[in-house]
Structures are given as structure tokens and as C-alpha cells.
């Protein structure tokens, strides 16, 4: 298993500003992911955070808007840039511990972002 | 990735068995069926995964028919604390590892 913490747990930001969300894991993991969950909706994968290389973004998400860092095997950051009210969501990071037989991911508690 | 279809919501009473069915008609040979549970203000939590027939753990059972085009998550004797959103996912084995979440089923357990 893996224990994941995220900072901040919530924030209220002004339009046009940027926020960086941190994700810390208690063990080294191969794969880390960032998801967005808009109010009352399901989760949408933003990108896979690759250690030592650029993140791999899903359709509809771009690096300029959501830059991601992954400096080591236990830490990643997601920045939400030039925010607008439409970016108000919960942002979650998850990790895959790489078990051969299970595609089990462990999720952080999420960061609740409100953009005014 | 195979698309999944599951009921938007279900109500049950404490102590009852709850069965949530998920359709995944386009499931591929190397896909697994995985269920996650999400409580309000928390990230999703893995419940169970299976490939075919029946899988049981301390939390739930997963029934998968031979054609694998559907699956049923069974929660025995639910309590109020089982109120959550339950997601059915079809996950490809191998190195990709990305999860695609559908709309989920909001289960409400009533006293």
C-alpha cells in the first residue's frame, strides 16, 4: 500500500493567478497520476507524471495550463496556471505501486480549489 | 478502453445485500474489471478486481459471467457507512496503468 498526502487541502484563489499542489508519497513508486474531479462529477485523468522526463498529458489538457514536476520517486507537483472559475475542482494525485497482478492505485485526499 | 455503464443511483437499507451491475460490452481479452469506492471529500479507494468467475475479499464479492460483458459488485449486509459512490472500471493489464472513471453509482444506505 501507499500513504499519500497533498498540500494544500483546499484553497481559494483569484482569477488569473496560479496554484501549485504538492503530492508526497511515503514510499518510492513508479507511476504517479493527476486527476481532476469537478463538482458532482467523476474523475478525469489530467496526466501521468514521469520521473525524470516530461509528463504525459491526456486529451484536453496541456502543459502550459497544468505544468507538472516529478523530481523523484516520492514527490510530484501540479500547477494550475492562469486560473479561471472553470478550474474550480478537486485535484487528486494517485500512485500505482506496480503490482504485477493488480492495477490498484492509491489516491491522495485531494485539493479542493475554488477560483473566484 | 471499454466503456462502462452502471446505474446512476441506488438506495438500500441497513443489513441488506446490495448488488451493483456494470455493463462493459467491449471489454478486451487482457482487460480486468476493477471497482473503486469514493466517500465524500476523499479520494477513491480500491475495493476489488477480477478477470472472470467470482472473486471475494473481506469487503465485497465480484461476479463476472463467462462472456465478461458485465460484472456485479456485491456488498453483503450494508451499513450506513457504505454510503458512497462506486465506480466500475475496465483496466488493461500491462504497463499503461491509466484509470478511466465512468459516472459511478451513488449508493445511499438508509436506516
PDB file of C-alpha atoms in Angstrom:
ATOM      1  CA  UNK A   1       0.000   0.000   0.000  1.00  0.00           C
ATOM      2  CA  UNK A   2       0.962   3.670  -0.083  1.00  0.00           C
ATOM      3  CA  UNK A   3       0.067   6.694   2.021  1.00  0.00           C
ATOM      4  CA  UNK A   4      -0.319   9.910   0.081  1.00  0.00           C
ATOM      5  CA  UNK A   5      -0.555  13.458   1.337  1.00  0.00           C
ATOM      6  CA  UNK A   6      -1.459  16.557  -0.593  1.00  0.00           C
ATOM      7  CA  UNK A   7      -0.877  20.223   0.126  1.00  0.00           C
ATOM      8  CA  UNK A   8      -2.819  22.406   0.344  1.00  0.00           C
ATOM      9  CA  UNK A   9      -6.001  20.568   1.271  1.00  0.00           C
ATOM     10  CA  UNK A  10      -8.027  23.486  -0.034  1.00  0.00           C
ATOM     11  CA  UNK A  11      -7.529  26.985  -1.343  1.00  0.00           C
ATOM     12  CA  UNK A  12      -9.487  29.933  -2.648  1.00  0.00           C
ATOM     13  CA  UNK A  13      -7.716  31.803  -5.422  1.00  0.00           C
ATOM     14  CA  UNK A  14      -8.279  34.812  -7.586  1.00  0.00           C
ATOM     15  CA  UNK A  15      -8.775  34.636 -11.319  1.00  0.00           C
ATOM     16  CA  UNK A  16      -5.518  34.879 -13.271  1.00  0.00           C
ATOM     17  CA  UNK A  17      -3.274  33.548 -10.533  1.00  0.00           C
ATOM     18  CA  UNK A  18      -1.561  30.160 -10.295  1.00  0.00           C
ATOM     19  CA  UNK A  19      -1.550  27.485  -7.607  1.00  0.00           C
ATOM     20  CA  UNK A  20       0.916  24.663  -7.111  1.00  0.00           C
ATOM     21  CA  UNK A  21      -0.341  21.482  -5.493  1.00  0.00           C
ATOM     22  CA  UNK A  22       2.099  19.093  -3.869  1.00  0.00           C
ATOM     23  CA  UNK A  23       1.779  15.317  -3.660  1.00  0.00           C
ATOM     24  CA  UNK A  24       4.015  13.336  -1.302  1.00  0.00           C
ATOM     25  CA  UNK A  25       4.132   9.534  -1.083  1.00  0.00           C
ATOM     26  CA  UNK A  26       5.538   7.545   1.826  1.00  0.00           C
ATOM     27  CA  UNK A  27       7.401   5.140  -0.445  1.00  0.00           C
ATOM     28  CA  UNK A  28       9.070   5.129  -3.834  1.00  0.00           C
ATOM     29  CA  UNK A  29       6.599   4.485  -6.617  1.00  0.00           C
ATOM     30  CA  UNK A  30       6.998   4.081 -10.321  1.00  0.00           C
ATOM     31  CA  UNK A  31       3.858   5.783 -11.548  1.00  0.00           C
ATOM     32  CA  UNK A  32       2.070   8.883 -10.336  1.00  0.00           C
ATOM     33  CA  UNK A  33      -1.041  10.418 -11.841  1.00  0.00           C
ATOM     34  CA  UNK A  34      -3.025  13.629 -11.514  1.00  0.00           C
ATOM     35  CA  UNK A  35      -6.822  13.713 -11.768  1.00  0.00           C
ATOM     36  CA  UNK A  36      -9.456  16.412 -11.696  1.00  0.00           C
ATOM     37  CA  UNK A  37     -12.911  15.952 -10.230  1.00  0.00           C
ATOM     38  CA  UNK A  38     -15.344  18.751 -10.958  1.00  0.00           C
ATOM     39  CA  UNK A  39     -18.231  19.301  -8.538  1.00  0.00           C
ATOM     40  CA  UNK A  40     -20.618  16.351  -8.611  1.00  0.00           C
ATOM     41  CA  UNK A  41     -18.706  14.666 -11.412  1.00  0.00           C
ATOM     42  CA  UNK A  42     -16.450  11.687 -11.888  1.00  0.00           C
ATOM     43  CA  UNK A  43     -12.667  11.770 -12.062  1.00  0.00           C
ATOM     44  CA  UNK A  44     -10.813  12.768 -15.216  1.00  0.00           C
ATOM     45  CA  UNK A  45      -7.160  11.920 -15.737  1.00  0.00           C
ATOM     46  CA  UNK A  46      -5.058  15.013 -16.420  1.00  0.00           C
ATOM     47  CA  UNK A  47      -1.630  13.473 -16.888  1.00  0.00           C
ATOM     48  CA  UNK A  48       0.890  10.854 -15.908  1.00  0.00           C
ATOM     49  CA  UNK A  49       3.821  12.327 -14.001  1.00  0.00           C
ATOM     50  CA  UNK A  50       7.001  10.715 -15.273  1.00  0.00           C
ATOM     51  CA  UNK A  51      10.100  10.773 -13.121  1.00  0.00           C
ATOM     52  CA  UNK A  52      12.956  12.473 -14.913  1.00  0.00           C
ATOM     53  CA  UNK A  53      11.007  13.411 -18.027  1.00  0.00           C
ATOM     54  CA  UNK A  54       8.036  15.456 -19.166  1.00  0.00           C
ATOM     55  CA  UNK A  55       4.581  14.446 -18.064  1.00  0.00           C
ATOM     56  CA  UNK A  56       2.255  12.680 -20.485  1.00  0.00           C
ATOM     57  CA  UNK A  57      -0.965  14.657 -20.872  1.00  0.00           C
ATOM     58  CA  UNK A  58      -4.419  13.363 -21.762  1.00  0.00           C
ATOM     59  CA  UNK A  59      -6.519  14.862 -24.491  1.00  0.00           C
ATOM     60  CA  UNK A  60      -7.823  18.266 -23.484  1.00  0.00           C
ATOM     61  CA  UNK A  61      -5.025  19.048 -21.046  1.00  0.00           C
ATOM     62  CA  UNK A  62      -1.847  20.936 -21.947  1.00  0.00           C
ATOM     63  CA  UNK A  63       1.454  21.557 -20.256  1.00  0.00           C
ATOM     64  CA  UNK A  64       1.141  25.348 -20.339  1.00  0.00           C
ATOM     65  CA  UNK A  65      -2.031  25.182 -18.279  1.00  0.00           C
ATOM     66  CA  UNK A  66      -1.077  22.273 -15.997  1.00  0.00           C
ATOM     67  CA  UNK A  67       2.702  22.060 -15.673  1.00  0.00           C
ATOM     68  CA  UNK A  68       3.813  19.024 -13.689  1.00  0.00           C
ATOM     69  CA  UNK A  69       7.078  18.230 -11.980  1.00  0.00           C
ATOM     70  CA  UNK A  70       8.312  14.842 -10.759  1.00  0.00           C
ATOM     71  CA  UNK A  71      11.782  15.357  -9.317  1.00  0.00           C
ATOM     72  CA  UNK A  72      11.985  11.965  -7.594  1.00  0.00           C
ATOM     73  CA  UNK A  73      10.062   8.754  -6.934  1.00  0.00           C
ATOM     74  CA  UNK A  74       8.120  10.093  -3.931  1.00  0.00           C
ATOM     75  CA  UNK A  75       7.059  13.612  -4.925  1.00  0.00           C
ATOM     76  CA  UNK A  76       5.199  15.473  -7.637  1.00  0.00           C
ATOM     77  CA  UNK A  77       3.628  18.876  -8.132  1.00  0.00           C
ATOM     78  CA  UNK A  78       0.767  20.060 -10.328  1.00  0.00           C
ATOM     79  CA  UNK A  79       0.398  23.746 -11.096  1.00  0.00           C
ATOM     80  CA  UNK A  80      -2.902  25.168 -12.232  1.00  0.00           C
ATOM     81  CA  UNK A  81      -1.912  28.262 -14.212  1.00  0.00           C
ATOM     82  CA  UNK A  82      -3.800  31.430 -15.077  1.00  0.00           C
ATOM     83  CA  UNK A  83      -6.834  30.168 -13.224  1.00  0.00           C
ATOM     84  CA  UNK A  84     -10.444  30.849 -14.116  1.00  0.00           C
ATOM     85  CA  UNK A  85     -13.634  29.880 -12.252  1.00  0.00           C
ATOM     86  CA  UNK A  86     -13.913  26.844 -14.563  1.00  0.00           C
ATOM     87  CA  UNK A  87     -10.805  25.438 -12.873  1.00  0.00           C
ATOM     88  CA  UNK A  88     -12.695  25.113  -9.577  1.00  0.00           C
ATOM     89  CA  UNK A  89     -12.406  21.403  -8.855  1.00  0.00           C
ATOM     90  CA  UNK A  90     -10.871  18.823  -6.619  1.00  0.00           C
ATOM     91  CA  UNK A  91      -7.418  17.814  -7.797  1.00  0.00           C
ATOM     92  CA  UNK A  92      -6.188  14.385  -6.774  1.00  0.00           C
ATOM     93  CA  UNK A  93      -2.914  12.614  -7.174  1.00  0.00           C
ATOM     94  CA  UNK A  94      -2.629   8.861  -7.227  1.00  0.00           C
ATOM     95  CA  UNK A  95       0.122   6.280  -7.353  1.00  0.00           C
ATOM     96  CA  UNK A  96       0.418   2.831  -8.800  1.00  0.00           C
ATOM     97  CA  UNK A  97       2.747   0.664  -6.756  1.00  0.00           C
ATOM     98  CA  UNK A  98       3.403  -1.538  -9.742  1.00  0.00           C
ATOM     99  CA  UNK A  99       1.959  -4.820  -8.594  1.00  0.00           C
ATOM    100  CA  UNK A 100       2.017  -7.267 -11.483  1.00  0.00           C
ATOM    101  CA  UNK A 101      -1.428  -8.712 -10.891  1.00  0.00           C
ATOM    102  CA  UNK A 102      -3.369  -5.687  -9.699  1.00  0.00           C
ATOM    103  CA  UNK A 103      -3.817  -2.291 -11.290  1.00  0.00           C
ATOM    104  CA  UNK A 104      -4.527  -0.840  -7.866  1.00  0.00           C
ATOM    105  CA  UNK A 105      -3.999   2.851  -7.439  1.00  0.00           C
ATOM    106  CA  UNK A 106      -3.862   4.718  -4.156  1.00  0.00           C
ATOM    107  CA  UNK A 107      -5.308   8.189  -4.075  1.00  0.00           C
ATOM    108  CA  UNK A 108      -4.475  11.229  -2.027  1.00  0.00           C
ATOM    109  CA  UNK A 109      -7.193  13.111  -0.138  1.00  0.00           C
ATOM    110  CA  UNK A 110      -7.453  15.747  -2.836  1.00  0.00           C
ATOM    111  CA  UNK A 111      -7.031  19.510  -3.017  1.00  0.00           C
ATOM    112  CA  UNK A 112     -10.250  21.478  -3.219  1.00  0.00           C
ATOM    113  CA  UNK A 113      -9.694  24.565  -5.355  1.00  0.00           C
ATOM    114  CA  UNK A 114     -12.137  27.432  -5.650  1.00  0.00           C
ATOM    115  CA  UNK A 115     -11.403  30.185  -8.152  1.00  0.00           C
ATOM    116  CA  UNK A 116     -13.239  33.474  -7.736  1.00  0.00           C
TER     117      UNK A 116
ATOM    118  CA  UNK B   1     -10.666   1.265 -23.457  1.00  0.00           C
ATOM    119  CA  UNK B   2     -14.024  -0.401 -22.885  1.00  0.00           C
ATOM    120  CA  UNK B   3     -16.829   1.943 -21.871  1.00  0.00           C
ATOM    121  CA  UNK B   4     -18.753   1.049 -18.723  1.00  0.00           C
ATOM    122  CA  UNK B   5     -22.412   1.633 -17.906  1.00  0.00           C
ATOM    123  CA  UNK B   6     -23.822   1.434 -14.391  1.00  0.00           C
ATOM    124  CA  UNK B   7     -26.891   2.807 -12.614  1.00  0.00           C
ATOM    125  CA  UNK B   8     -26.606   6.413 -11.520  1.00  0.00           C
ATOM    126  CA  UNK B   9     -28.005   5.747  -8.062  1.00  0.00           C
ATOM    127  CA  UNK B  10     -29.320   3.027  -5.761  1.00  0.00           C
ATOM    128  CA  UNK B  11     -30.960   3.045  -2.357  1.00  0.00           C
ATOM    129  CA  UNK B  12     -30.795   0.245   0.175  1.00  0.00           C
ATOM    130  CA  UNK B  13     -31.481  -0.372   3.837  1.00  0.00           C
ATOM    131  CA  UNK B  14     -29.079  -1.351   6.540  1.00  0.00           C
ATOM    132  CA  UNK B  15     -28.413  -5.074   6.715  1.00  0.00           C
ATOM    133  CA  UNK B  16     -29.419  -5.787   3.133  1.00  0.00           C
ATOM    134  CA  UNK B  17     -27.207  -7.197   0.419  1.00  0.00           C
ATOM    135  CA  UNK B  18     -26.574  -4.734  -2.396  1.00  0.00           C
ATOM    136  CA  UNK B  19     -25.734  -5.743  -5.944  1.00  0.00           C
ATOM    137  CA  UNK B  20     -24.466  -3.139  -8.405  1.00  0.00           C
ATOM    138  CA  UNK B  21     -24.239  -4.279 -12.004  1.00  0.00           C
ATOM    139  CA  UNK B  22     -21.932  -2.793 -14.592  1.00  0.00           C
ATOM    140  CA  UNK B  23     -22.023  -3.337 -18.355  1.00  0.00           C
ATOM    141  CA  UNK B  24     -18.816  -3.390 -20.388  1.00  0.00           C
ATOM    142  CA  UNK B  25     -19.758  -4.860 -23.756  1.00  0.00           C
ATOM    143  CA  UNK B  26     -16.473  -4.008 -25.480  1.00  0.00           C
ATOM    144  CA  UNK B  27     -14.145  -5.491 -22.895  1.00  0.00           C
ATOM    145  CA  UNK B  28     -10.896  -6.791 -24.399  1.00  0.00           C
ATOM    146  CA  UNK B  29      -9.200 -10.082 -23.715  1.00  0.00           C
ATOM    147  CA  UNK B  30      -6.483  -8.596 -21.499  1.00  0.00           C
ATOM    148  CA  UNK B  31      -8.774  -6.243 -19.554  1.00  0.00           C
ATOM    149  CA  UNK B  32      -9.539  -6.606 -15.855  1.00  0.00           C
ATOM    150  CA  UNK B  33     -12.680  -5.385 -14.083  1.00  0.00           C
ATOM    151  CA  UNK B  34     -11.961  -3.166 -11.107  1.00  0.00           C
ATOM    152  CA  UNK B  35     -14.212  -1.427  -8.598  1.00  0.00           C
ATOM    153  CA  UNK B  36     -13.410   1.654  -6.532  1.00  0.00           C
ATOM    154  CA  UNK B  37     -15.346   3.293  -3.700  1.00  0.00           C
ATOM    155  CA  UNK B  38     -15.339   7.028  -3.008  1.00  0.00           C
ATOM    156  CA  UNK B  39     -16.631   8.713   0.126  1.00  0.00           C
ATOM    157  CA  UNK B  40     -17.350  12.461   0.120  1.00  0.00           C
ATOM    158  CA  UNK B  41     -14.212  14.591   0.439  1.00  0.00           C
ATOM    159  CA  UNK B  42     -11.922  11.597  -0.050  1.00  0.00           C
ATOM    160  CA  UNK B  43     -10.039  10.044  -2.928  1.00  0.00           C
ATOM    161  CA  UNK B  44     -11.308   6.773  -4.409  1.00  0.00           C
ATOM    162  CA  UNK B  45     -10.321   3.530  -2.723  1.00  0.00           C
ATOM    163  CA  UNK B  46      -9.725   0.208  -4.479  1.00  0.00           C
ATOM    164  CA  UNK B  47     -12.287  -2.426  -3.495  1.00  0.00           C
ATOM    165  CA  UNK B  48     -11.839  -5.453  -5.687  1.00  0.00           C
ATOM    166  CA  UNK B  49     -10.599  -6.638  -9.058  1.00  0.00           C
ATOM    167  CA  UNK B  50     -11.326  -9.716 -11.142  1.00  0.00           C
ATOM    168  CA  UNK B  51     -10.913 -11.261 -14.555  1.00  0.00           C
ATOM    169  CA  UNK B  52     -13.589 -13.946 -14.645  1.00  0.00           C
ATOM    170  CA  UNK B  53     -15.936 -16.030 -12.461  1.00  0.00           C
ATOM    171  CA  UNK B  54     -16.027 -14.937  -8.821  1.00  0.00           C
ATOM    172  CA  UNK B  55     -13.647 -13.042  -6.583  1.00  0.00           C
ATOM    173  CA  UNK B  56     -14.259 -12.445  -2.890  1.00  0.00           C
ATOM    174  CA  UNK B  57     -12.386 -10.429  -0.312  1.00  0.00           C
ATOM    175  CA  UNK B  58     -13.171  -9.083   3.131  1.00  0.00           C
ATOM    176  CA  UNK B  59     -15.163  -6.185   1.694  1.00  0.00           C
ATOM    177  CA  UNK B  60     -17.091  -7.453  -1.317  1.00  0.00           C
ATOM    178  CA  UNK B  61     -17.618 -10.101  -3.948  1.00  0.00           C
ATOM    179  CA  UNK B  62     -17.319  -9.643  -7.675  1.00  0.00           C
ATOM    180  CA  UNK B  63     -19.252 -11.844 -10.065  1.00  0.00           C
ATOM    181  CA  UNK B  64     -18.215 -11.982 -13.718  1.00  0.00           C
ATOM    182  CA  UNK B  65     -20.103 -14.172 -16.211  1.00  0.00           C
ATOM    183  CA  UNK B  66     -18.329 -16.219 -18.841  1.00  0.00           C
ATOM    184  CA  UNK B  67     -18.775 -13.632 -21.610  1.00  0.00           C
ATOM    185  CA  UNK B  68     -17.324 -10.919 -19.311  1.00  0.00           C
ATOM    186  CA  UNK B  69     -19.632  -8.289 -20.818  1.00  0.00           C
ATOM    187  CA  UNK B  70     -20.945  -7.372 -17.393  1.00  0.00           C
ATOM    188  CA  UNK B  71     -19.998  -7.680 -13.760  1.00  0.00           C
ATOM    189  CA  UNK B  72     -21.784  -7.398 -10.437  1.00  0.00           C
ATOM    190  CA  UNK B  73     -20.343  -5.956  -7.263  1.00  0.00           C
ATOM    191  CA  UNK B  74     -21.994  -7.495  -4.221  1.00  0.00           C
ATOM    192  CA  UNK B  75     -21.824  -5.819  -0.818  1.00  0.00           C
ATOM    193  CA  UNK B  76     -23.088  -8.074   1.984  1.00  0.00           C
ATOM    194  CA  UNK B  77     -25.169  -6.587   4.803  1.00  0.00           C
ATOM    195  CA  UNK B  78     -24.531  -2.924   4.112  1.00  0.00           C
ATOM    196  CA  UNK B  79     -24.371  -0.328   6.847  1.00  0.00           C
ATOM    197  CA  UNK B  80     -24.831   3.437   6.793  1.00  0.00           C
ATOM    198  CA  UNK B  81     -21.067   3.831   6.361  1.00  0.00           C
ATOM    199  CA  UNK B  82     -21.245   2.085   2.984  1.00  0.00           C
ATOM    200  CA  UNK B  83     -22.977   5.142   1.543  1.00  0.00           C
ATOM    201  CA  UNK B  84     -20.586   6.206  -1.214  1.00  0.00           C
ATOM    202  CA  UNK B  85     -20.072   6.380  -4.953  1.00  0.00           C
ATOM    203  CA  UNK B  86     -18.991   3.080  -6.505  1.00  0.00           C
ATOM    204  CA  UNK B  87     -17.060   3.106  -9.767  1.00  0.00           C
ATOM    205  CA  UNK B  88     -16.720   0.208 -12.170  1.00  0.00           C
ATOM    206  CA  UNK B  89     -13.604   0.386 -14.323  1.00  0.00           C
ATOM    207  CA  UNK B  90     -12.174  -1.756 -17.074  1.00  0.00           C
ATOM    208  CA  UNK B  91      -8.400  -1.683 -16.838  1.00  0.00           C
ATOM    209  CA  UNK B  92      -5.934  -3.013 -19.363  1.00  0.00           C
ATOM    210  CA  UNK B  93      -3.220  -5.215 -17.977  1.00  0.00           C
ATOM    211  CA  UNK B  94       0.340  -4.273 -18.734  1.00  0.00           C
ATOM    212  CA  UNK B  95       2.287  -1.110 -18.308  1.00  0.00           C
ATOM    213  CA  UNK B  96      -0.243   1.586 -19.275  1.00  0.00           C
ATOM    214  CA  UNK B  97      -1.969   1.629 -15.862  1.00  0.00           C
ATOM    215  CA  UNK B  98      -4.182   4.632 -16.524  1.00  0.00           C
ATOM    216  CA  UNK B  99      -7.660   4.527 -14.989  1.00  0.00           C
ATOM    217  CA  UNK B 100     -10.740   5.778 -16.828  1.00  0.00           C
ATOM    218  CA  UNK B 101     -13.577   6.524 -14.440  1.00  0.00           C
ATOM    219  CA  UNK B 102     -17.188   6.377 -15.577  1.00  0.00           C
ATOM    220  CA  UNK B 103     -20.071   8.129 -13.919  1.00  0.00           C
ATOM    221  CA  UNK B 104     -20.287   5.781 -10.939  1.00  0.00           C
ATOM    222  CA  UNK B 105     -23.239   4.653  -8.831  1.00  0.00           C
ATOM    223  CA  UNK B 106     -24.273   6.674  -5.800  1.00  0.00           C
ATOM    224  CA  UNK B 107     -25.306   4.124  -3.178  1.00  0.00           C
ATOM    225  CA  UNK B 108     -27.350   5.506  -0.310  1.00  0.00           C
ATOM    226  CA  UNK B 109     -27.908   3.221   2.668  1.00  0.00           C
ATOM    227  CA  UNK B 110     -30.954   4.168   4.709  1.00  0.00           C
ATOM    228  CA  UNK B 111     -31.573   3.304   8.366  1.00  0.00           C
TER     229      UNK B 111
END
